[in-house]
Amino acid sequence: RYRRLAAVELPVAVDRYPTSRYALVALHPETGRQHQLRRHLKHIAHPIIGDATHGKGRHNRYFQQRFGCARLLLACTKMALRHPDGRMLTIGTPPGDGFAKVIGELGWLAALGGAGSAAGEN
């Protein structure tokens, strides 16, 4: 499942179109399969920026040049699991520095605070 939190259209022809569109999404993996999120997004033609295996090199290079960020823009910022005593344990952390810089420069900081109302889940 995924939910779009924010989107931006940049006036830069990174690929074959005159502009380039990017989105910040909340992803909810169904299982713990390796590379599940990366492969599912590639399958629907929305690869994760910085993904050297399943992504698009042109967009990865653009983010490295424009934002100085060469990392995979995928982060687990919240995880919930059942503690052995039966209570739910929720752990959260902000995205790493490079990812946070990209989020800030694209104007997506507000989307991280109010993630529930930006778009529908799929």
mmCIF file of C-alpha atoms in Angstrom:
data_model
loop_
_atom_site.group_PDB
_atom_site.id
_atom_site.type_symbol
_atom_site.label_atom_id
_atom_site.label_comp_id
_atom_site.label_asym_id
_atom_site.label_seq_id
_atom_site.Cartn_x
_atom_site.Cartn_y
_atom_site.Cartn_z
ATOM 1 C CA ARG A 1 0.000 0.000 0.000
ATOM 2 C CA TYR A 2 1.089 3.552 -0.584
ATOM 3 C CA ARG A 3 -0.199 7.053 -0.038
ATOM 4 C CA ARG A 4 1.022 10.188 -1.783
ATOM 5 C CA LEU A 5 1.975 12.856 0.750
ATOM 6 C CA ALA A 6 3.243 15.600 -1.571
ATOM 7 C CA ALA A 7 4.227 16.170 -5.186
ATOM 8 C CA VAL A 8 6.262 18.637 -7.208
ATOM 9 C CA GLU A 9 6.782 19.322 -10.897
ATOM 10 C CA LEU A 10 10.196 20.758 -11.729
ATOM 11 C CA PRO A 11 10.795 22.738 -14.938
ATOM 12 C CA VAL A 12 13.679 20.447 -15.912
ATOM 13 C CA ALA A 13 13.776 17.890 -18.732
ATOM 14 C CA VAL A 14 15.542 15.045 -16.929
ATOM 15 C CA ASP A 15 14.042 12.380 -19.179
ATOM 16 C CA ARG A 16 11.916 12.617 -22.333
ATOM 17 C CA TYR A 17 9.380 15.136 -20.991
ATOM 18 C CA PRO A 18 9.912 18.920 -20.686
ATOM 19 C CA THR A 19 9.238 18.796 -16.924
ATOM 20 C CA SER A 20 9.936 16.216 -14.221
ATOM 21 C CA ARG A 21 7.430 15.156 -11.563
ATOM 22 C CA TYR A 22 8.327 13.674 -8.205
ATOM 23 C CA ALA A 23 6.279 12.589 -5.202
ATOM 24 C CA LEU A 24 6.846 11.907 -1.539
ATOM 25 C CA VAL A 25 4.941 8.765 -0.597
ATOM 26 C CA ALA A 26 4.224 6.799 2.561
ATOM 27 C CA LEU A 27 4.751 3.099 1.910
ATOM 28 C CA HIS A 28 3.282 0.284 3.974
ATOM 29 C CA PRO A 29 4.929 -3.074 3.208
ATOM 30 C CA GLU A 30 2.646 -6.082 3.484
ATOM 31 C CA THR A 31 5.434 -8.591 4.145
ATOM 32 C CA GLY A 32 9.120 -8.484 4.905
ATOM 33 C CA ARG A 33 10.189 -9.647 1.450
ATOM 34 C CA GLN A 34 13.544 -8.273 0.371
ATOM 35 C CA HIS A 35 13.262 -5.284 -1.999
ATOM 36 C CA GLN A 36 9.438 -5.479 -1.902
ATOM 37 C CA LEU A 37 8.879 -1.713 -1.912
ATOM 38 C CA ARG A 38 11.523 -1.007 -4.542
ATOM 39 C CA ARG A 39 10.226 -3.686 -6.910
ATOM 40 C CA HIS A 40 6.558 -2.752 -6.527
ATOM 41 C CA LEU A 41 7.235 0.909 -7.289
ATOM 42 C CA LYS A 42 9.352 0.002 -10.305
ATOM 43 C CA HIS A 43 6.509 -2.226 -11.529
ATOM 44 C CA ILE A 44 4.072 0.723 -11.539
ATOM 45 C CA ALA A 45 6.680 2.943 -13.281
ATOM 46 C CA HIS A 46 7.435 5.056 -10.185
ATOM 47 C CA PRO A 47 10.920 3.948 -9.098
ATOM 48 C CA ILE A 48 12.557 5.296 -5.952
ATOM 49 C CA ILE A 49 15.182 7.987 -6.496
ATOM 50 C CA GLY A 50 18.679 6.702 -5.813
ATOM 51 C CA ASP A 51 17.797 3.068 -6.524
ATOM 52 C CA ALA A 52 20.697 1.881 -8.684
ATOM 53 C CA THR A 53 19.105 -1.521 -9.366
ATOM 54 C CA HIS A 54 15.405 -0.755 -9.880
ATOM 55 C CA GLY A 55 15.517 3.005 -10.526
ATOM 56 C CA LYS A 56 16.245 5.330 -13.438
ATOM 57 C CA GLY A 57 19.835 6.503 -13.791
ATOM 58 C CA ARG A 58 18.973 9.899 -15.285
ATOM 59 C CA HIS A 59 16.798 10.858 -12.332
ATOM 60 C CA ASN A 60 19.317 9.475 -9.835
ATOM 61 C CA ARG A 61 22.089 11.572 -11.422
ATOM 62 C CA TYR A 62 19.874 14.669 -11.442
ATOM 63 C CA PHE A 63 19.237 14.362 -7.691
ATOM 64 C CA GLN A 64 22.948 13.854 -7.092
ATOM 65 C CA GLN A 65 23.827 16.982 -9.098
ATOM 66 C CA ARG A 66 20.957 19.205 -7.936
ATOM 67 C CA PHE A 67 20.717 18.217 -4.271
ATOM 68 C CA GLY A 68 24.074 16.553 -3.619
ATOM 69 C CA CYS A 69 22.205 13.409 -2.623
ATOM 70 C CA ALA A 70 23.358 10.092 -4.066
ATOM 71 C CA ARG A 71 21.627 7.833 -1.535
ATOM 72 C CA LEU A 72 18.514 5.729 -1.913
ATOM 73 C CA LEU A 73 15.626 8.004 -0.907
ATOM 74 C CA LEU A 74 13.880 5.336 1.122
ATOM 75 C CA ALA A 75 13.657 5.494 4.905
ATOM 76 C CA CYS A 76 11.755 3.677 7.618
ATOM 77 C CA THR A 77 10.553 6.598 9.724
ATOM 78 C CA LYS A 78 7.935 4.700 11.726
ATOM 79 C CA MET A 79 7.576 1.084 12.734
ATOM 80 C CA ALA A 80 4.973 -0.558 14.941
ATOM 81 C CA LEU A 81 5.237 -4.030 16.397
ATOM 82 C CA ARG A 82 3.762 -6.034 19.207
ATOM 83 C CA HIS A 83 6.001 -6.164 22.284
ATOM 84 C CA PRO A 84 6.320 -9.592 23.978
ATOM 85 C CA ASP A 85 4.162 -8.263 26.841
ATOM 86 C CA GLY A 86 1.300 -7.715 24.359
ATOM 87 C CA ARG A 87 1.440 -3.921 24.041
ATOM 88 C CA MET A 88 2.013 -2.188 20.706
ATOM 89 C CA LEU A 89 5.430 -0.573 20.457
ATOM 90 C CA THR A 90 5.849 2.267 17.956
ATOM 91 C CA ILE A 91 9.301 3.546 17.056
ATOM 92 C CA GLY A 92 9.892 6.663 14.957
ATOM 93 C CA THR A 93 12.824 8.610 13.566
ATOM 94 C CA PRO A 94 13.243 11.402 11.006
ATOM 95 C CA PRO A 95 14.723 10.660 7.570
ATOM 96 C CA GLY A 96 18.522 10.871 7.309
ATOM 97 C CA ASP A 97 20.307 14.161 6.606
ATOM 98 C CA GLY A 98 20.554 13.828 2.804
ATOM 99 C CA PHE A 99 16.933 12.757 2.494
ATOM 100 C CA ALA A 100 15.806 15.520 4.871
ATOM 101 C CA LYS A 101 17.664 18.097 2.753
ATOM 102 C CA VAL A 102 15.825 16.970 -0.396
ATOM 103 C CA ILE A 103 12.475 17.052 1.443
ATOM 104 C CA GLY A 104 13.188 20.592 2.627
ATOM 105 C CA GLU A 105 14.349 21.885 -0.750
ATOM 106 C CA LEU A 106 11.285 20.467 -2.491
ATOM 107 C CA GLY A 107 8.980 22.107 0.067
ATOM 108 C CA TRP A 108 7.662 18.869 1.508
ATOM 109 C CA LEU A 109 8.315 19.433 5.234
ATOM 110 C CA ALA A 110 4.653 20.184 5.988
ATOM 111 C CA ALA A 111 3.599 16.903 4.360
ATOM 112 C CA LEU A 112 5.504 14.918 6.966
ATOM 113 C CA GLY A 113 3.532 16.478 9.806
ATOM 114 C CA GLY A 114 0.030 16.013 8.388
ATOM 115 C CA ALA A 115 0.448 12.852 6.371
ATOM 116 C CA GLY A 116 -3.138 11.647 6.634
ATOM 117 C CA SER A 117 -5.003 13.959 4.280
ATOM 118 C CA ALA A 118 -2.784 14.408 1.220
ATOM 119 C CA ALA A 119 -4.095 11.606 -0.978
ATOM 120 C CA GLY A 120 -5.865 8.263 -1.009
ATOM 121 C CA GLU A 121 -4.265 4.923 -0.195
ATOM 122 C CA ASN A 122 -3.707 2.242 -2.802
#
